[in-house]
mmCIF file of C-alpha atoms and ligand atoms in Angstrom:
data_model
loop_
_atom_site.group_PDB
_atom_site.id
_atom_site.type_symbol
_atom_site.label_atom_id
_atom_site.label_comp_id
_atom_site.label_asym_id
_atom_site.label_seq_id
_atom_site.Cartn_x
_atom_site.Cartn_y
_atom_site.Cartn_z
ATOM 1 C CA UNK A 1 160.071 179.300 200.561
ATOM 2 C CA UNK A 2 156.808 177.528 201.282
ATOM 3 C CA UNK A 3 156.044 177.484 205.084
ATOM 4 C CA UNK A 4 156.262 174.227 206.743
ATOM 5 C CA UNK A 5 155.094 173.881 210.135
ATOM 6 C CA UNK A 6 157.593 172.063 212.864
ATOM 7 C CA UNK A 7 154.770 170.057 214.207
ATOM 8 C CA UNK A 8 151.509 168.031 213.171
ATOM 9 C CA UNK A 9 148.595 168.571 215.168
ATOM 10 C CA UNK A 10 147.141 165.274 216.186
ATOM 11 C CA UNK A 11 143.464 164.689 216.753
ATOM 12 C CA UNK A 12 143.567 165.337 220.197
ATOM 13 C CA UNK A 13 145.027 168.779 219.573
ATOM 14 C CA UNK A 14 148.506 168.169 220.911
ATOM 15 C CA UNK A 15 151.201 169.110 218.673
ATOM 16 C CA UNK A 16 153.862 166.264 217.535
ATOM 17 C CA UNK A 17 156.895 167.624 216.349
ATOM 18 C CA UNK A 18 157.684 166.763 212.843
ATOM 19 C CA UNK A 19 161.509 165.762 213.684
ATOM 20 C CA UNK A 20 162.420 163.393 216.686
ATOM 21 C CA UNK A 21 165.145 161.371 217.815
ATOM 22 C CA UNK A 22 164.865 157.874 217.301
ATOM 23 C CA UNK A 23 166.859 155.743 220.049
ATOM 24 C CA UNK A 24 166.679 151.825 218.368
ATOM 25 C CA UNK A 25 170.137 150.826 218.755
ATOM 26 C CA UNK A 26 171.326 153.022 221.154
ATOM 27 C CA UNK A 27 171.765 151.120 224.594
ATOM 28 C CA UNK A 28 174.583 152.074 226.277
ATOM 29 C CA UNK A 29 174.291 154.680 229.057
ATOM 30 C CA UNK A 30 176.772 157.140 227.725
ATOM 31 C CA UNK A 31 175.556 156.935 224.046
ATOM 32 C CA UNK A 32 171.682 157.620 224.910
ATOM 33 C CA UNK A 33 172.910 160.407 227.235
ATOM 34 C CA UNK A 34 174.853 161.849 224.602
ATOM 35 C CA UNK A 35 172.253 161.538 222.189
ATOM 36 C CA UNK A 36 169.606 162.907 224.280
ATOM 37 C CA UNK A 37 171.564 165.933 225.341
ATOM 38 C CA UNK A 38 172.716 167.002 222.003
ATOM 39 C CA UNK A 39 169.050 166.425 220.869
ATOM 40 C CA UNK A 40 167.721 168.792 223.421
ATOM 41 C CA UNK A 41 170.316 171.430 222.873
ATOM 42 C CA UNK A 42 169.575 171.839 219.513
ATOM 43 C CA UNK A 43 165.921 171.915 219.791
ATOM 44 C CA UNK A 44 164.266 168.526 219.580
ATOM 45 C CA UNK A 45 161.409 168.046 221.510
ATOM 46 C CA UNK A 46 160.313 164.677 219.979
ATOM 47 C CA UNK A 47 162.117 161.201 221.456
ATOM 48 C CA UNK A 48 160.842 157.894 220.077
ATOM 49 C CA UNK A 49 161.558 155.010 221.983
ATOM 50 C CA UNK A 50 160.411 151.368 222.490
ATOM 51 C CA UNK A 51 159.912 148.405 225.425
ATOM 52 C CA UNK A 52 162.065 146.181 222.831
ATOM 53 C CA UNK A 53 164.930 148.661 222.342
ATOM 54 C CA UNK A 54 166.072 148.137 226.342
ATOM 55 C CA UNK A 55 167.306 152.134 226.800
ATOM 56 C CA UNK A 56 164.013 153.392 228.356
ATOM 57 C CA UNK A 57 165.701 153.549 231.451
ATOM 58 C CA UNK A 58 168.876 155.189 230.314
ATOM 59 C CA UNK A 59 166.644 157.701 228.128
ATOM 60 C CA UNK A 60 164.433 158.335 232.226
ATOM 61 C CA UNK A 61 167.867 159.210 233.695
ATOM 62 C CA UNK A 62 168.739 161.620 230.558
ATOM 63 C CA UNK A 63 165.527 163.672 230.887
ATOM 64 C CA UNK A 64 165.444 163.711 234.500
ATOM 65 C CA UNK A 65 168.667 165.457 234.343
ATOM 66 C CA UNK A 66 167.039 167.908 232.356
ATOM 67 C CA UNK A 67 164.307 168.232 234.311
ATOM 68 C CA UNK A 68 165.974 168.559 237.564
ATOM 69 C CA UNK A 69 168.113 171.492 236.020
ATOM 70 C CA UNK A 70 164.984 173.177 234.792
ATOM 71 C CA UNK A 71 166.224 173.155 231.138
ATOM 72 C CA UNK A 72 163.037 171.970 229.976
ATOM 73 C CA UNK A 73 159.701 171.060 231.256
ATOM 74 C CA UNK A 74 158.000 167.890 230.827
ATOM 75 C CA UNK A 75 155.215 169.259 229.092
ATOM 76 C CA UNK A 76 157.394 170.901 226.243
ATOM 77 C CA UNK A 77 158.347 167.483 225.380
ATOM 78 C CA UNK A 78 156.667 164.825 223.043
ATOM 79 C CA UNK A 79 157.814 161.248 224.259
ATOM 80 C CA UNK A 80 156.758 158.123 222.205
ATOM 81 C CA UNK A 81 156.753 154.408 223.488
ATOM 82 C CA UNK A 82 155.850 151.135 222.202
ATOM 83 C CA UNK A 83 153.491 148.035 223.585
ATOM 84 C CA UNK A 84 156.084 144.998 222.420
ATOM 85 C CA UNK A 85 155.063 142.165 220.410
ATOM 86 C CA UNK A 86 154.942 139.789 223.601
ATOM 87 C CA UNK A 87 152.240 142.575 224.956
ATOM 88 C CA UNK A 88 149.792 141.898 222.142
ATOM 89 C CA UNK A 89 147.178 140.644 224.719
ATOM 90 C CA UNK A 90 144.877 143.034 226.271
ATOM 91 C CA UNK A 91 145.250 141.856 229.778
ATOM 92 C CA UNK A 92 149.121 142.659 229.268
ATOM 93 C CA UNK A 93 148.675 146.339 228.238
ATOM 94 C CA UNK A 94 148.792 148.097 231.204
ATOM 95 C CA UNK A 95 151.621 145.817 232.422
ATOM 96 C CA UNK A 96 153.851 146.656 229.755
ATOM 97 C CA UNK A 97 153.165 150.429 229.665
ATOM 98 C CA UNK A 98 153.595 150.586 233.271
ATOM 99 C CA UNK A 99 157.258 149.040 233.051
ATOM 100 C CA UNK A 100 157.757 151.728 230.180
ATOM 101 C CA UNK A 101 156.620 154.450 232.628
ATOM 102 C CA UNK A 102 158.801 153.293 235.430
ATOM 103 C CA UNK A 103 161.971 153.127 233.490
ATOM 104 C CA UNK A 104 161.170 156.596 231.843
ATOM 105 C CA UNK A 105 160.501 157.791 235.219
ATOM 106 C CA UNK A 106 157.581 159.385 233.716
ATOM 107 C CA UNK A 107 153.799 159.659 235.087
ATOM 108 C CA UNK A 108 152.534 159.365 231.404
ATOM 109 C CA UNK A 109 153.797 159.364 227.530
ATOM 110 C CA UNK A 110 152.649 161.606 224.869
ATOM 111 C CA UNK A 111 152.307 158.227 222.507
ATOM 112 C CA UNK A 112 152.024 154.915 223.087
ATOM 113 C CA UNK A 113 152.038 152.799 219.738
ATOM 114 C CA UNK A 114 151.145 149.058 219.234
ATOM 115 C CA UNK A 115 154.451 148.078 217.921
ATOM 116 C CA UNK A 116 153.782 145.546 215.446
ATOM 117 C CA UNK A 117 150.463 143.814 214.721
ATOM 118 C CA UNK A 118 151.423 140.430 215.553
ATOM 119 C CA UNK A 119 151.732 138.735 218.981
ATOM 120 C CA UNK A 120 154.143 136.515 220.649
ATOM 121 C CA UNK A 121 154.043 134.574 223.819
ATOM 122 C CA UNK A 122 156.059 135.888 226.949
ATOM 123 C CA UNK A 123 159.856 134.924 228.063
ATOM 124 C CA UNK A 124 160.257 134.368 231.543
ATOM 125 C CA UNK A 125 159.907 137.073 234.240
ATOM 126 C CA UNK A 126 161.933 139.502 232.163
ATOM 127 C CA UNK A 127 159.278 139.382 229.519
ATOM 128 C CA UNK A 128 161.669 139.462 226.774
ATOM 129 C CA UNK A 129 160.930 138.700 223.031
ATOM 130 C CA UNK A 130 160.796 135.218 222.729
ATOM 131 C CA UNK A 131 163.081 133.483 220.076
ATOM 132 C CA UNK A 132 163.419 129.496 219.185
ATOM 133 C CA UNK A 133 166.870 128.138 218.933
ATOM 134 C CA UNK A 134 167.491 129.145 215.429
ATOM 135 C CA UNK A 135 166.941 132.893 216.543
ATOM 136 C CA UNK A 136 163.515 133.419 214.870
ATOM 137 C CA UNK A 137 160.630 134.992 216.471
ATOM 138 C CA UNK A 138 157.938 132.548 218.150
ATOM 139 C CA UNK A 139 154.435 133.894 216.880
ATOM 140 C CA UNK A 140 151.173 133.611 219.211
ATOM 141 C CA UNK A 141 148.444 133.371 216.304
ATOM 142 C CA UNK A 142 145.709 134.225 218.792
ATOM 143 C CA UNK A 143 146.407 138.429 218.364
ATOM 144 C CA UNK A 144 142.999 140.343 218.243
ATOM 145 C CA UNK A 145 143.689 143.995 217.194
ATOM 146 C CA UNK A 146 140.274 145.289 218.317
ATOM 147 C CA UNK A 147 140.867 143.613 221.845
ATOM 148 C CA UNK A 148 144.341 145.016 222.234
ATOM 149 C CA UNK A 149 142.942 148.572 221.004
ATOM 150 C CA UNK A 150 140.164 148.998 223.759
ATOM 151 C CA UNK A 151 143.003 147.654 226.155
ATOM 152 C CA UNK A 152 145.111 150.659 224.621
ATOM 153 C CA UNK A 153 142.295 153.301 225.136
ATOM 154 C CA UNK A 154 142.019 152.669 228.756
ATOM 155 C CA UNK A 155 145.604 154.065 228.836
ATOM 156 C CA UNK A 156 144.305 157.394 227.741
ATOM 157 C CA UNK A 157 141.186 157.236 229.919
ATOM 158 C CA UNK A 158 143.630 156.319 232.931
ATOM 159 C CA UNK A 159 145.729 159.232 231.835
ATOM 160 C CA UNK A 160 149.020 157.161 231.398
ATOM 161 C CA UNK A 161 149.283 158.361 227.527
ATOM 162 C CA UNK A 162 147.929 161.218 226.095
ATOM 163 C CA UNK A 163 147.425 159.429 222.729
ATOM 164 C CA UNK A 164 147.728 155.864 221.130
ATOM 165 C CA UNK A 165 148.617 154.690 217.445
ATOM 166 C CA UNK A 166 149.832 151.963 215.352
ATOM 167 C CA UNK A 167 153.023 150.778 213.921
ATOM 168 C CA UNK A 168 153.589 148.707 210.892
ATOM 169 C CA UNK A 169 149.907 147.993 210.190
ATOM 170 C CA UNK A 170 148.638 147.881 206.627
ATOM 171 C CA UNK A 171 145.527 149.720 205.351
ATOM 172 C CA UNK A 172 143.046 146.379 206.042
ATOM 173 C CA UNK A 173 144.150 146.411 209.924
ATOM 174 C CA UNK A 174 144.161 150.094 210.171
ATOM 175 C CA UNK A 175 140.687 150.084 208.663
ATOM 176 C CA UNK A 176 139.647 147.445 211.130
ATOM 177 C CA UNK A 177 140.693 149.309 214.411
ATOM 178 C CA UNK A 178 139.612 152.868 213.396
ATOM 179 C CA UNK A 179 136.046 151.372 212.528
ATOM 180 C CA UNK A 180 135.856 149.799 215.941
ATOM 181 C CA UNK A 181 137.542 152.629 218.118
ATOM 182 C CA UNK A 182 136.270 154.854 220.531
ATOM 183 C CA UNK A 183 139.534 156.428 220.300
ATOM 184 C CA UNK A 184 140.721 156.846 216.887
ATOM 185 C CA UNK A 185 144.571 156.189 216.329
ATOM 186 C CA UNK A 186 146.707 159.292 216.493
ATOM 187 C CA UNK A 187 149.271 158.401 213.850
ATOM 188 C CA UNK A 188 150.759 155.685 212.183
ATOM 189 C CA UNK A 189 154.575 154.886 212.370
ATOM 190 C CA UNK A 190 155.803 152.644 209.562
ATOM 191 C CA UNK A 191 158.959 152.529 207.284
ATOM 192 C CA UNK A 192 159.406 155.196 205.138
ATOM 193 C CA UNK A 193 162.187 156.728 203.038
ATOM 194 C CA UNK A 194 163.127 157.595 199.544
ATOM 195 C CA UNK A 195 163.689 153.787 198.673
ATOM 196 C CA UNK A 196 159.990 152.608 200.056
ATOM 197 C CA UNK A 197 158.041 155.850 199.813
ATOM 198 C CA UNK A 198 154.788 153.936 201.096
ATOM 199 C CA UNK A 199 152.534 156.213 198.610
ATOM 200 C CA UNK A 200 149.567 153.922 198.700
ATOM 201 C CA UNK A 201 149.436 153.259 202.489
ATOM 202 C CA UNK A 202 150.483 156.781 202.931
ATOM 203 C CA UNK A 203 147.490 158.309 200.828
ATOM 204 C CA UNK A 204 145.016 155.501 202.754
ATOM 205 C CA UNK A 205 146.059 157.292 206.101
ATOM 206 C CA UNK A 206 145.576 160.731 204.576
ATOM 207 C CA UNK A 207 141.744 159.188 203.848
ATOM 208 C CA UNK A 208 141.496 158.472 207.321
ATOM 209 C CA UNK A 209 143.150 161.669 208.719
ATOM 210 C CA UNK A 210 145.785 159.789 209.995
ATOM 211 C CA UNK A 211 149.011 161.256 210.540
ATOM 212 C CA UNK A 212 152.210 159.431 209.384
ATOM 213 C CA UNK A 213 155.585 158.877 211.310
ATOM 214 C CA UNK A 214 158.344 157.504 209.160
ATOM 215 C CA UNK A 215 160.795 155.059 210.927
ATOM 216 C CA UNK A 216 163.946 154.201 209.514
ATOM 217 C CA UNK A 217 163.912 157.809 207.481
ATOM 218 C CA UNK A 218 167.463 156.843 206.329
ATOM 219 C CA UNK A 219 166.754 153.571 205.730
ATOM 220 C CA UNK A 220 168.466 152.273 208.863
ATOM 221 C CA UNK A 221 171.929 152.041 207.043
ATOM 222 C CA UNK A 222 173.533 150.071 209.859
ATOM 223 C CA UNK A 223 171.249 147.248 208.908
ATOM 224 C CA UNK A 224 171.877 147.283 205.649
ATOM 225 C CA UNK A 225 175.486 146.943 206.737
ATOM 226 C CA UNK A 226 174.832 143.887 208.329
ATOM 227 C CA UNK A 227 173.765 142.325 204.785
ATOM 228 C CA UNK A 228 177.444 142.680 203.718
ATOM 229 C CA UNK A 229 178.298 140.346 207.004
ATOM 230 C CA UNK A 230 178.601 136.723 205.917
ATOM 231 C CA UNK A 231 177.798 135.487 209.488
ATOM 232 C CA UNK A 232 175.132 137.521 209.408
ATOM 233 C CA UNK A 233 171.445 136.205 209.629
ATOM 234 C CA UNK A 234 170.420 139.457 207.813
ATOM 235 C CA UNK A 235 172.290 138.635 204.817
ATOM 236 C CA UNK A 236 168.713 138.511 202.706
ATOM 237 C CA UNK A 237 168.438 142.432 203.287
ATOM 238 C CA UNK A 238 168.535 144.572 200.389
ATOM 239 C CA UNK A 239 171.951 146.120 200.037
ATOM 240 C CA UNK A 240 170.907 149.463 198.950
ATOM 241 C CA UNK A 241 170.825 152.851 200.980
ATOM 242 C CA UNK A 242 169.295 155.835 199.577
ATOM 243 C CA UNK A 243 172.097 158.076 201.291
ATOM 244 C CA UNK A 244 174.579 156.620 198.510
ATOM 245 C CA UNK A 245 172.051 157.145 195.711
ATOM 246 C CA UNK A 246 173.333 159.278 192.957
ATOM 247 C CA UNK A 247 170.113 161.076 192.682
ATOM 248 C CA UNK A 248 170.231 161.997 196.220
ATOM 249 C CA UNK A 249 173.876 163.155 195.936
ATOM 250 C CA UNK A 250 173.354 165.482 192.887
ATOM 251 C CA UNK A 251 170.348 167.320 194.695
ATOM 252 C CA UNK A 252 172.462 167.493 197.969
ATOM 253 C CA UNK A 253 175.386 169.190 196.301
ATOM 254 C CA UNK A 254 172.822 171.843 194.309
ATOM 255 C CA UNK A 255 171.464 172.726 197.981
ATOM 256 C CA UNK A 256 174.783 172.411 199.935
ATOM 257 C CA UNK A 257 172.974 169.477 202.092
ATOM 258 C CA UNK A 258 173.859 166.696 203.027
ATOM 259 C CA UNK A 259 171.975 163.436 201.383
ATOM 260 C CA UNK A 260 170.764 163.033 204.915
ATOM 261 C CA UNK A 261 169.283 166.281 205.156
ATOM 262 C CA UNK A 262 167.529 165.813 201.510
ATOM 263 C CA UNK A 263 166.120 162.338 202.598
ATOM 264 C CA UNK A 264 164.434 163.920 205.565
ATOM 265 C CA UNK A 265 163.453 167.036 203.763
ATOM 266 C CA UNK A 266 161.661 164.749 201.252
ATOM 267 C CA UNK A 267 159.317 163.266 203.774
ATOM 268 C CA UNK A 268 158.638 166.116 205.954
ATOM 269 C CA UNK A 269 158.134 168.161 202.730
ATOM 270 C CA UNK A 270 155.168 165.438 202.056
ATOM 271 C CA UNK A 271 153.963 166.050 205.583
ATOM 272 C CA UNK A 272 155.247 163.345 207.391
ATOM 273 C CA UNK A 273 157.249 163.433 210.767
ATOM 274 C CA UNK A 274 160.486 161.629 210.396
ATOM 275 C CA UNK A 275 162.634 160.145 213.679
ATOM 276 C CA UNK A 276 166.279 159.773 212.479
ATOM 277 C CA UNK A 277 168.256 157.730 214.718
ATOM 278 C CA UNK A 278 172.094 158.839 215.501
ATOM 279 C CA UNK A 279 174.460 158.822 218.692
ATOM 280 C CA UNK A 280 176.630 161.041 217.185
ATOM 281 C CA UNK A 281 176.248 164.805 218.043
ATOM 282 C CA UNK A 282 177.129 166.387 214.969
ATOM 283 C CA UNK A 283 174.695 164.107 212.691
ATOM 284 C CA UNK A 284 171.858 164.843 215.609
ATOM 285 C CA UNK A 285 172.220 168.682 214.635
ATOM 286 C CA UNK A 286 172.511 168.059 211.052
ATOM 287 C CA UNK A 287 169.259 165.773 210.402
ATOM 288 C CA UNK A 288 167.470 168.530 212.616
ATOM 289 C CA UNK A 289 168.815 171.557 210.109
ATOM 290 C CA UNK A 290 165.853 170.909 207.189
ATOM 291 C CA UNK A 291 163.799 173.821 207.741
ATOM 292 C CA UNK A 292 166.278 176.393 205.876
ATOM 293 C CA UNK A 293 165.931 175.316 202.490
ATOM 294 C CA UNK A 294 163.048 173.699 200.096
ATOM 295 C CA UNK A 295 162.947 170.738 197.524
ATOM 296 C CA UNK A 296 161.443 172.473 194.328
ATOM 297 C CA UNK A 297 159.083 170.739 191.871
ATOM 298 C CA UNK A 298 162.385 169.135 189.875
ATOM 299 C CA UNK A 299 163.999 167.541 193.277
ATOM 300 C CA UNK A 300 160.942 166.180 194.438
ATOM 301 C CA UNK A 301 160.160 164.855 191.014
ATOM 302 C CA UNK A 302 163.171 163.021 190.786
ATOM 303 C CA UNK A 303 163.131 161.654 194.260
ATOM 304 C CA UNK A 304 159.947 160.647 194.050
ATOM 305 C CA UNK A 305 161.197 158.636 190.905
ATOM 306 C CA UNK A 306 163.534 156.750 192.661
ATOM 307 C CA UNK A 307 161.010 154.432 194.981
ATOM 308 C CA UNK A 308 161.583 150.964 195.073
ATOM 309 C CA UNK A 309 158.092 150.377 196.581
ATOM 310 C CA UNK A 310 158.205 146.777 198.698
ATOM 311 C CA UNK A 311 161.296 145.979 197.033
ATOM 312 C CA UNK A 312 163.416 148.968 199.239
ATOM 313 C CA UNK A 313 161.715 147.587 202.609
ATOM 314 C CA UNK A 314 164.188 146.993 204.924
ATOM 315 C CA UNK A 315 162.248 145.700 207.870
ATOM 316 C CA UNK A 316 160.557 142.795 205.842
ATOM 317 C CA UNK A 317 160.031 139.058 206.066
ATOM 318 C CA UNK A 318 163.941 138.322 206.945
ATOM 319 C CA UNK A 319 163.808 140.980 209.571
ATOM 320 C CA UNK A 320 160.402 139.712 211.165
ATOM 321 C CA UNK A 321 161.736 135.914 210.730
ATOM 322 C CA UNK A 322 159.289 133.622 212.491
ATOM 323 C CA UNK A 323 156.705 135.744 212.157
ATOM 324 C CA UNK A 324 155.799 135.412 208.164
ATOM 325 C CA UNK A 325 152.662 132.986 209.089
ATOM 326 C CA UNK A 326 151.456 134.703 211.599
ATOM 327 C CA UNK A 327 147.704 135.455 210.437
ATOM 328 C CA UNK A 328 148.327 139.160 210.844
ATOM 329 C CA UNK A 329 151.727 139.527 209.413
ATOM 330 C CA UNK A 330 151.130 142.946 207.628
ATOM 331 C CA UNK A 331 153.513 142.739 204.511
ATOM 332 C CA UNK A 332 151.577 139.972 202.861
ATOM 333 C CA UNK A 333 149.217 142.389 201.700
ATOM 334 C CA UNK A 334 150.140 144.772 198.799
ATOM 335 C CA UNK A 335 149.822 148.038 201.425
HETATM 336 N N1 NAP B 1 157.978 151.224 214.555
HETATM 337 C C1 NAP B 1 158.947 150.292 214.940
HETATM 338 O O1 NAP B 1 158.972 148.930 214.888
HETATM 339 C C2 NAP B 1 160.393 151.056 214.312
HETATM 340 C C3 NAP B 1 161.242 150.119 213.519
HETATM 341 C C4 NAP B 1 162.471 150.638 213.256
HETATM 342 C C5 NAP B 1 162.707 152.190 213.689
HETATM 343 N N2 NAP B 1 161.861 152.397 214.751
HETATM 344 C C6 NAP B 1 162.384 153.773 215.171
HETATM 345 O O2 NAP B 1 162.973 154.908 214.275
HETATM 346 C C7 NAP B 1 163.862 155.046 214.429
HETATM 347 C C8 NAP B 1 165.043 155.578 213.285
HETATM 348 O O3 NAP B 1 165.236 154.487 212.671
HETATM 349 P P1 NAP B 1 166.360 153.560 212.322
HETATM 350 O O4 NAP B 1 167.070 153.675 213.513
HETATM 351 O O5 NAP B 1 166.266 152.203 212.133
HETATM 352 O O6 NAP B 1 167.205 153.741 210.660
HETATM 353 P P2 NAP B 1 167.336 155.491 210.508
HETATM 354 O O7 NAP B 1 166.819 156.616 211.179
HETATM 355 O O8 NAP B 1 166.832 155.418 208.884
HETATM 356 O O9 NAP B 1 169.127 155.437 210.506
HETATM 357 C C9 NAP B 1 169.971 155.690 211.418
HETATM 358 C C10 NAP B 1 171.233 155.182 210.996
HETATM 359 O O10 NAP B 1 171.701 156.300 209.942
HETATM 360 C C11 NAP B 1 172.953 156.647 210.849
HETATM 361 N N3 NAP B 1 172.631 158.516 210.581
HETATM 362 C C12 NAP B 1 171.923 159.516 211.260
HETATM 363 N N4 NAP B 1 172.257 160.531 210.563
HETATM 364 C C13 NAP B 1 173.063 160.000 209.854
HETATM 365 C C14 NAP B 1 173.549 161.331 208.894
HETATM 366 N N5 NAP B 1 173.154 162.365 208.723
HETATM 367 N N6 NAP B 1 174.300 160.882 207.838
HETATM 368 C C15 NAP B 1 174.398 159.673 207.510
HETATM 369 N N7 NAP B 1 174.170 158.533 208.558
HETATM 370 C C16 NAP B 1 173.423 159.013 209.481
HETATM 371 C C17 NAP B 1 173.244 156.362 212.032
HETATM 372 O O11 NAP B 1 174.519 156.026 212.389
HETATM 373 P P3 NAP B 1 174.791 156.943 213.608
HETATM 374 O O12 NAP B 1 174.174 156.670 215.056
HETATM 375 O O13 NAP B 1 176.142 156.375 214.293
HETATM 376 O O14 NAP B 1 175.006 158.585 213.337
HETATM 377 C C18 NAP B 1 172.457 154.862 212.267
HETATM 378 O O15 NAP B 1 173.448 153.964 211.966
HETATM 379 C C19 NAP B 1 164.727 154.036 215.564
HETATM 380 O O16 NAP B 1 165.855 154.395 216.175
HETATM 381 C C20 NAP B 1 163.361 154.213 216.295
HETATM 382 O O17 NAP B 1 163.378 154.928 217.216
HETATM 383 C C21 NAP B 1 160.541 152.268 214.990
#
């Protein structure tokens, strides 16, 4: 079996575990504790969160319990969080990272990501994501990536983030930041799974020596379910999930693994980090057990061939409604 590394070395020499726990849509105190406990018990050392997920404080309390009991040390964990869309002005970066650090009860994060290439105005004293009466995001078209990146770099220099990175940026936007950067981006986080394999963008990142992290590595099936709800604003999402694909099922049967394990292994075997989210301890364990088998050339060929390119995207124009006319909306470019 090919030796598969369990982590990716970033340009600053930090090791980012190739599997992390996703935490979006997990906001209850009990849900967060159960997920963090289950993940740390089976060996996860990478946790992905964001200001916009509204769960940083619960994650901070769950981590504190582990630190206080001496069961894990801060330096053994890789914690990533994100600058929200309403923080996309250089003078706001310090404030939003400060809020995240206070909520997480940490003095630094391992990775601070720009969550999305478009900015929004701030809303109210709670600094929430601003929505109009129809529920669409309100755009601030003055987003300046280079200015925001300079403010991100200052967080590294101040010791509040070990590294900084980008999320959902397209190739053109990545290149612009990379060319202007004093501190290179540590990675790109983007939607990536068997139905949206992002081959061109992943190859572009390889050229920039930029590791890739797959968010929604199982294609975010919760959101696909919303597509079946006639009252949902998400009815335009594609009603498909690679978890239910017959090709994936057949390969899972062959290896005596689950479809989720096949999907995660497919990305990890490409050298891409994955951050599957679950609140279910059995699934959290299952998602971590992907190092004891290998997809062979035929499996890889078949999985590669179920790609639906941009048609397989879950987080598309409809998901970011209100942002599609922002001058930096990333999905108007082919990749
Ligand atoms: N940068 C960004 O803007 C961005 C965007 C999206 C996501 N993310 C990050 O990426 C993480 C993952 O993305 P995601 O949460 O959208 O979707 P995902 O990880 O692709 O899918 C999560 C869904 O799959 C289910 N699931 C988990 N393990 C499973 C298994 N073994 N078998 C069957 N179903 C399983 C979960 O249900 P249960 O919880 O019930 O198990 C949940 O409904 C997020 O949580 C977040 O941390 C970042």
